[in-house]
Amino acid sequence: LGLPYDHALDIWSVGCCLYEPYTEKVLFPGPSNNDMLLLHMELK
């Protein structure tokens, strides 16, 4: 996407990684990568 990122994105990524084993649910469920990306983009 060409956007800059910093440590805040790293912390968000760790949170996403910890969410699934803790809740036993997929954070961004989707039948394809494009659908999962759309779910990410809808968070803005």
Coordinates of N, CA and C in Angstrom, one line a residue:
L1 N 0.8 -1.2 0.0 CA 0.0 0.0 0.0 C 0.9 1.3 0.0
G2 N 2.1 1.1 0.3 CA 3.0 2.3 0.3 C 2.9 3.2 1.4
L3 N 2.2 2.8 2.5 CA 2.0 3.7 3.7 C 3.1 3.4 4.7
P4 N 3.6 4.5 5.4 CA 4.6 4.2 6.4 C 4.0 3.5 7.6
Y5 N 4.8 2.8 8.4 CA 4.4 2.1 9.6 C 5.4 2.3 10.7
D6 N 5.0 2.0 11.9 CA 5.9 2.2 13.0 C 5.6 1.1 14.0
H7 N 6.1 1.2 15.3 CA 5.9 0.2 16.3 C 4.4 -0.1 16.6
A8 N 3.6 0.9 16.4 CA 2.1 0.7 16.7 C 1.6 -0.5 15.8
L9 N 2.0 -0.6 14.6 CA 1.6 -1.7 13.7 C 2.1 -3.0 14.2
D10 N 3.3 -3.0 14.7 CA 3.9 -4.3 15.3 C 3.1 -4.7 16.5
I11 N 2.7 -3.8 17.3 CA 1.9 -4.1 18.5 C 0.5 -4.7 18.1
W12 N -0.1 -4.0 17.1 CA -1.4 -4.5 16.5 C -1.2 -5.9 16.0
S13 N -0.1 -6.2 15.3 CA 0.1 -7.5 14.7 C 0.2 -8.6 15.8
V14 N 0.9 -8.3 16.9 CA 1.1 -9.2 18.0 C -0.3 -9.5 18.6
G15 N -1.1 -8.5 18.7 CA -2.5 -8.6 19.2 C -3.3 -9.6 18.3
C16 N -3.2 -9.4 17.0 CA -3.9 -10.3 16.1 C -3.4 -11.7 16.2
C17 N -2.1 -11.9 16.4 CA -1.6 -13.2 16.5 C -2.0 -13.9 17.8
L18 N -2.1 -13.1 18.9 CA -2.5 -13.7 20.2 C -4.0 -13.9 20.3
Y19 N -4.8 -13.2 19.5 CA -6.3 -13.3 19.5 C -6.7 -14.7 19.2
E20 N -6.2 -15.3 18.1 CA -6.7 -16.6 17.7 C -6.5 -17.7 18.7
P21 N -5.3 -17.9 19.2 CA -5.1 -19.0 20.2 C -5.9 -18.8 21.5
Y22 N -6.0 -17.5 21.9 CA -6.7 -17.2 23.1 C -8.2 -17.4 23.0
T23 N -8.8 -17.0 21.9 CA -10.3 -17.1 21.7 C -10.7 -18.3 20.9
E24 N -9.8 -19.0 20.3 CA -10.0 -20.1 19.4 C -11.0 -19.7 18.3
K25 N -10.9 -18.5 17.8 CA -11.7 -18.0 16.7 C -10.8 -17.3 15.7
V26 N -11.2 -17.3 14.5 CA -10.4 -16.6 13.5 C -10.8 -15.1 13.5
L27 N -9.8 -14.2 13.6 CA -10.1 -12.8 13.8 C -10.7 -12.2 12.5
F28 N -10.2 -12.5 11.4 CA -10.7 -12.0 10.1 C -11.1 -13.2 9.2
P29 N -12.3 -13.8 9.4 CA -12.6 -15.0 8.7 C -13.1 -14.6 7.2
G30 N -12.7 -15.4 6.3 CA -13.1 -15.1 4.9 C -12.7 -16.3 4.0
P31 N -13.4 -16.5 3.0 CA -13.1 -17.6 2.1 C -11.9 -17.4 1.2
S32 N -11.5 -16.2 1.1 CA -10.3 -15.9 0.3 C -9.4 -14.8 0.9
N33 N -8.2 -14.7 0.4 CA -7.3 -13.6 0.9 C -7.9 -12.3 0.6
N34 N -8.6 -12.1 -0.5 CA -9.2 -10.8 -0.8 C -10.3 -10.5 0.2
D35 N -11.1 -11.4 0.6 CA -12.1 -11.2 1.6 C -11.5 -10.8 2.9
M36 N -10.5 -11.5 3.3 CA -9.8 -11.2 4.6 C -9.2 -9.8 4.5
L37 N -8.6 -9.4 3.4 CA -8.1 -8.0 3.2 C -9.2 -7.0 3.3
L38 N -10.3 -7.3 2.7 CA -11.4 -6.3 2.8 C -11.9 -6.1 4.3
L39 N -11.9 -7.2 5.1 CA -12.2 -7.1 6.5 C -11.2 -6.2 7.2
H40 N -9.9 -6.3 6.9 CA -8.9 -5.5 7.5 C -9.2 -4.0 7.1
M41 N -9.4 -3.8 5.9 CA -9.6 -2.4 5.4 C -10.9 -1.8 6.0
E42 N -11.9 -2.6 6.3 CA -13.1 -2.0 6.9 C -12.9 -1.5 8.3
L43 N -11.8 -1.8 8.9 CA -11.5 -1.4 10.3 C -11.2 0.1 10.4
K44 N -10.9 0.7 9.3 CA -10.5 2.1 9.4 C -11.6 3.0 9.8

